Coordinates of N, CA and C in Angstrom, one line a residue:
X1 N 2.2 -17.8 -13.0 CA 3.1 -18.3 -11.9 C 2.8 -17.6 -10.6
X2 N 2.3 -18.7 -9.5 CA 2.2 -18.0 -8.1 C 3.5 -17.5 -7.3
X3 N 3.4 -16.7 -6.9 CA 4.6 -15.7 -6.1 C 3.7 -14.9 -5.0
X4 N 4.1 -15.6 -4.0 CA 4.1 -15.0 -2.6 C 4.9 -14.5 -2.1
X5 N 4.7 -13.5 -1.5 CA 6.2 -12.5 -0.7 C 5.9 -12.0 0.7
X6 N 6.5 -12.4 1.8 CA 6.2 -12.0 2.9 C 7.3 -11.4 3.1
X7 N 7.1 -10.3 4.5 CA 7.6 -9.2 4.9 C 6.8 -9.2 6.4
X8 N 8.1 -8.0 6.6 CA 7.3 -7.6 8.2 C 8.3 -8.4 9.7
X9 N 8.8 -9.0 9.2 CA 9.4 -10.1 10.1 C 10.6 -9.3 11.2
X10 N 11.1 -9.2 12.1 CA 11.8 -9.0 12.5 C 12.4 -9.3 14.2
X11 N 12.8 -8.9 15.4 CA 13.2 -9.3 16.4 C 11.9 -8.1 17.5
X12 N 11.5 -8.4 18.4 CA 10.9 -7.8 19.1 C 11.1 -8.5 20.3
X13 N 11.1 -7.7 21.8 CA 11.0 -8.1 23.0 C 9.7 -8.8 23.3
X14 N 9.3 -9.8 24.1 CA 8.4 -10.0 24.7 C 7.1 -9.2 25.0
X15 N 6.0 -9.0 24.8 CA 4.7 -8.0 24.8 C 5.0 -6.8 23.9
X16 N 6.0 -7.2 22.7 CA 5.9 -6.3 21.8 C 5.1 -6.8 20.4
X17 N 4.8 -6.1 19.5 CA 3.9 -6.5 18.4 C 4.9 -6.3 16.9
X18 N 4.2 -7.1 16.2 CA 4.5 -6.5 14.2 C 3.7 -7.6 13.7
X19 N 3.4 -6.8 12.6 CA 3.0 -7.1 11.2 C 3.2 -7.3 10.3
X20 N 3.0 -9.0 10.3 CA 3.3 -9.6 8.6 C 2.5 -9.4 7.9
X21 N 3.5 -9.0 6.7 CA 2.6 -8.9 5.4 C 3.2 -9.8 4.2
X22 N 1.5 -10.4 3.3 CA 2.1 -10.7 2.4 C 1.2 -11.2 0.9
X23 N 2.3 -10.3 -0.1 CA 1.8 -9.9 -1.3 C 1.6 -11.1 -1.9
X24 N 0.7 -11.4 -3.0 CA 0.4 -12.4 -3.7 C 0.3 -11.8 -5.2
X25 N 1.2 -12.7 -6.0 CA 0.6 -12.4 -7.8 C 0.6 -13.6 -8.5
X26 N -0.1 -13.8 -9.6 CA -0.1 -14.7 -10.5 C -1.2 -15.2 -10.2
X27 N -2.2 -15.0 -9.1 CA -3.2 -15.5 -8.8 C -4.8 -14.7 -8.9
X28 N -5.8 -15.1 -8.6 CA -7.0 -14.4 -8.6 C -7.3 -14.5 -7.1
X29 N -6.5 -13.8 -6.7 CA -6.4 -13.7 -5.3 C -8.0 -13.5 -4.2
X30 N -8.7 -12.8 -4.5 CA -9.9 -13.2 -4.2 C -10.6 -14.4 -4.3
X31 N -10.3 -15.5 -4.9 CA -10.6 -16.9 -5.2 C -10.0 -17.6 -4.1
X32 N -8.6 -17.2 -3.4 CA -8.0 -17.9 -2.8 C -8.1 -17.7 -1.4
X33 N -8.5 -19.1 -0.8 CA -8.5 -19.1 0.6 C -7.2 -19.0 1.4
X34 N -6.4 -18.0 2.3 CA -5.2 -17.9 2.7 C -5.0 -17.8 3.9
X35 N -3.6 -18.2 4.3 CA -3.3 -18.7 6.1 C -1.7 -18.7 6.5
X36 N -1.6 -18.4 7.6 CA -0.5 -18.1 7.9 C 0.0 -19.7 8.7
X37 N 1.0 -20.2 8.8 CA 1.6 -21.4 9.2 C 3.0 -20.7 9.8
X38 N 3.6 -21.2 11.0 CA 4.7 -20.8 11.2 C 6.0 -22.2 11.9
X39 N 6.8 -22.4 11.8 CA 7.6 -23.5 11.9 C 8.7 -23.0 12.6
X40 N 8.9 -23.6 14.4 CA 10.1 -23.4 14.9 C 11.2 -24.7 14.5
X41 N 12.0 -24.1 14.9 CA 13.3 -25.0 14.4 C 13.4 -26.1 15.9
X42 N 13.3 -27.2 15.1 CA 13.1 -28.5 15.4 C 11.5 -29.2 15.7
X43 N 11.0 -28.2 15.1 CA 9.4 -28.4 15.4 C 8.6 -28.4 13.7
X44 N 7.6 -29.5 14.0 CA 6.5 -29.3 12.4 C 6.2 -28.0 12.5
X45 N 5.6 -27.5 10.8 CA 5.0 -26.5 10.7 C 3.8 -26.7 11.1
X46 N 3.0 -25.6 11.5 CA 1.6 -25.5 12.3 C 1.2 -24.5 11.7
X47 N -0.3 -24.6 12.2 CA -1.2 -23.6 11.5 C -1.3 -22.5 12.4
X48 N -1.5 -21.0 11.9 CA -1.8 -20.5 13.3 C -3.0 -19.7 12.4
X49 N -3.4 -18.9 11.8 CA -4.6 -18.4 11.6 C -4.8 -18.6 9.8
X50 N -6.1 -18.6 9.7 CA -6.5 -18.7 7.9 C -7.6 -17.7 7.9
X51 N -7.9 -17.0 6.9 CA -9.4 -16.5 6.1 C -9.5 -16.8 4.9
X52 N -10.6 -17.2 5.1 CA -11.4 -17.5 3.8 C -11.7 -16.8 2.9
X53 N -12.2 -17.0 1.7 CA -12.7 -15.9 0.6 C -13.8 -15.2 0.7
X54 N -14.8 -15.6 2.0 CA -15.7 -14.6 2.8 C -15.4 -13.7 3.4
X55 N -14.0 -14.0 4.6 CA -13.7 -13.2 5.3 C -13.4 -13.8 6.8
X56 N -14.0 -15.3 6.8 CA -14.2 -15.8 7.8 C -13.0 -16.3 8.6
X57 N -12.5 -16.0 9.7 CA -11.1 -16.7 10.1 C -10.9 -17.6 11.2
X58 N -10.2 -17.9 11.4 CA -9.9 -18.9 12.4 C -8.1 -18.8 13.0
X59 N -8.0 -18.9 14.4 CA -6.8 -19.1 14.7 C -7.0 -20.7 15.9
X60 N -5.3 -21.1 15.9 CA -4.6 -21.9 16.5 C -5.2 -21.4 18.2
X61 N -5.9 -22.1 19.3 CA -6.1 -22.0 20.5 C -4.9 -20.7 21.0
X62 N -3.3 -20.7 20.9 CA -2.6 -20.2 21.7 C -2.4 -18.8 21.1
X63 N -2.6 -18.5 20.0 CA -3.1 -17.2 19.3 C -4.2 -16.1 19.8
X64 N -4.9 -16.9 19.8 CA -6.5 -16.4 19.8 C -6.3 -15.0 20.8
X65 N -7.0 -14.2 20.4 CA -6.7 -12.5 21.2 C -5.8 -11.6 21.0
X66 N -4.4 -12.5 20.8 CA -3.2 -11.7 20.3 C -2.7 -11.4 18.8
X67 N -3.3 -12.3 18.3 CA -3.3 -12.7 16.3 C -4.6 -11.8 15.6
X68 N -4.1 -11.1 14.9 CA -5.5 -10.6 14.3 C -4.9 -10.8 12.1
X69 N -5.7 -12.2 11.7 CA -5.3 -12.2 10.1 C -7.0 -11.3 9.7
X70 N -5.4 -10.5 8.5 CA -7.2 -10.3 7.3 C -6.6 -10.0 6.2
X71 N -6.8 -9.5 5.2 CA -7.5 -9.7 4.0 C -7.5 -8.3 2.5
X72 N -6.4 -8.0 1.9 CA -7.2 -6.8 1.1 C -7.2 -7.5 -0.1
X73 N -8.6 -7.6 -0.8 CA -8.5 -8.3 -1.8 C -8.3 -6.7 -3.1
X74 N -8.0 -5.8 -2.9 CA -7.9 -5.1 -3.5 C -5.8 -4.6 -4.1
X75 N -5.5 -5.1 -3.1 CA -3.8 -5.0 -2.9 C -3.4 -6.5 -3.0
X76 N -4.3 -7.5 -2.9 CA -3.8 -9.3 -3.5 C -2.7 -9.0 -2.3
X77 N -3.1 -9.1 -0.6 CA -2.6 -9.2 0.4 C -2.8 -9.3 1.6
X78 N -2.4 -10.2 2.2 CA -2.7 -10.9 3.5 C -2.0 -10.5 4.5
X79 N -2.2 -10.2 5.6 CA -2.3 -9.7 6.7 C -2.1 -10.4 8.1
X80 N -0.9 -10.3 8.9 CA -0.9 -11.0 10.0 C -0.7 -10.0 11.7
X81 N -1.3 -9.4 11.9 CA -1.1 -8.8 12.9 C -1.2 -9.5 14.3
X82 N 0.3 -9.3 15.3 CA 0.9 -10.0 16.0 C 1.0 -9.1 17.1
X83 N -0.1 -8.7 18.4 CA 0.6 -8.0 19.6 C 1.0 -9.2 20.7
X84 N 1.2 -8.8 21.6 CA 1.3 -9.8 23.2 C 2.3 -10.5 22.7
X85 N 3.4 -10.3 22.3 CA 3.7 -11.6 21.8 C 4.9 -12.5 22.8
X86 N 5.1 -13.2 22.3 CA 6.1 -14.2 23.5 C 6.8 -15.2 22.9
X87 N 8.0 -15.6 23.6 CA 9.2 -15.9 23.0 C 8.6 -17.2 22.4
X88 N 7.7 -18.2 22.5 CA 7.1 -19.5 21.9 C 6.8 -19.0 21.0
X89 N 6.6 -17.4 20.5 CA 6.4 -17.1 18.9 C 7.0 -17.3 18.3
X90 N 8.5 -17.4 18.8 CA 9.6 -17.2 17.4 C 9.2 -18.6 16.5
X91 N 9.7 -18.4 15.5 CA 9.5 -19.2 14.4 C 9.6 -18.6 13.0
X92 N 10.1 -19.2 12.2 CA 9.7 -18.6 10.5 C 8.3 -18.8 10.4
X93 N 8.0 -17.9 9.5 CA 6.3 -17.7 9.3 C 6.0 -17.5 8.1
X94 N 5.1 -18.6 7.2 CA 5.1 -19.0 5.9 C 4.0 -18.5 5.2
X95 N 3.3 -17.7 4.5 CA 1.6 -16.8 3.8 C 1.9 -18.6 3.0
X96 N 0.8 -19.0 3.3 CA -0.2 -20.2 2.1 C -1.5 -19.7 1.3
X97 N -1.5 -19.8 -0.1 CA -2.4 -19.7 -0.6 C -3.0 -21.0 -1.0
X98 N -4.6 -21.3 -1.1 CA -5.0 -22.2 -1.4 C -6.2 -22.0 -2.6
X99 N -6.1 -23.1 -3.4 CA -7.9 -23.1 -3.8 C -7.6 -24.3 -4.6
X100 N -8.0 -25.6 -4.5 CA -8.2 -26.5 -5.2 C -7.8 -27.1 -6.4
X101 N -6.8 -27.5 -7.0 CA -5.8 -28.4 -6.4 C -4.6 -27.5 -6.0
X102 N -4.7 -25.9 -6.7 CA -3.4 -25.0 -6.3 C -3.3 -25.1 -4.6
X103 N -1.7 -25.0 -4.4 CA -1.4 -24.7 -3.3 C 0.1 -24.2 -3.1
X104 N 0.2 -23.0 -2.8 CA 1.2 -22.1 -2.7 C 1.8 -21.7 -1.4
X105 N 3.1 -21.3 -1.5 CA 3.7 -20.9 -0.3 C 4.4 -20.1 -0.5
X106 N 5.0 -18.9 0.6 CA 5.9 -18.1 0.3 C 6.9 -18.5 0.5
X107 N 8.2 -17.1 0.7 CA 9.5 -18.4 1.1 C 10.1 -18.3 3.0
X108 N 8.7 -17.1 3.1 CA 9.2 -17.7 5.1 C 9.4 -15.9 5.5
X109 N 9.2 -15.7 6.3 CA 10.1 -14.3 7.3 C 10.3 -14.5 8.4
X110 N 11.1 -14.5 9.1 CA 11.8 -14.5 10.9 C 11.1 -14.2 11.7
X111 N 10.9 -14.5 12.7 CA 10.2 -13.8 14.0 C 10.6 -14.1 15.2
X112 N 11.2 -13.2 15.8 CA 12.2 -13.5 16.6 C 11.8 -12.8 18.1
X113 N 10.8 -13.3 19.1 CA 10.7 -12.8 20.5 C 11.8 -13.0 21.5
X114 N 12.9 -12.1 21.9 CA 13.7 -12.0 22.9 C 14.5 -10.7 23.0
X115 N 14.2 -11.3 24.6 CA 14.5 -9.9 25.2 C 16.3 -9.8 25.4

């Protein structure tokens, strides 16, 4: 059974930073390609960064510089590190695990920019 658990979430001012984290079990976590999605309230969920089972990542245009995702395949844990941040961050923020046809989700952490 997949079980994701994110953490890390909480309220921060404007140009302040934190760090989601989030544990994965039931899985062969090295197998799985994983990405962070985050969803404001009245808005779709969106992607904002993924890595691959290489290492390879990618973020959403409005991220880029201030997002840093990675990877310990040793701890089965994904990594969202968040500086510069700004109130268009807030949003719940969801760890997805993927690998063909599996597709997992966690159950969300807060993130709340305001000053």
């Amino acid at each position: 059974q997949v079980q994701l658990v994110e953490s890390g979430g909480g309220l921060v001012q404007p140009g302040g930073s934190l760090r989601l984290s989030c544990a994965a079990s039931g899985i062969i976590f090295s197998t799985y390609f994983m990405a962070w999605y985050r969803q404001a309230p009245g808005k779709q969920r969106e992607l904002v960064a993924s890595i691959s089972t290489s290492g390879t990542t990618n973020y959403r245009d409005t991220v880029k510089g201030r997002f840093t995702i990675s990877r310990d395949n040793a701890k089965n844990t994904v990594y969202l590190q968040m500086n510069s941040l700004k109130p268009e961050d807030t949003a719940v923020y969801y760890c997805n695990a993927a690998r063909f046809p599996a597709n997992a989700w966690g159950q969300g952490t807060q993130v709340t920019v305001s000053s």
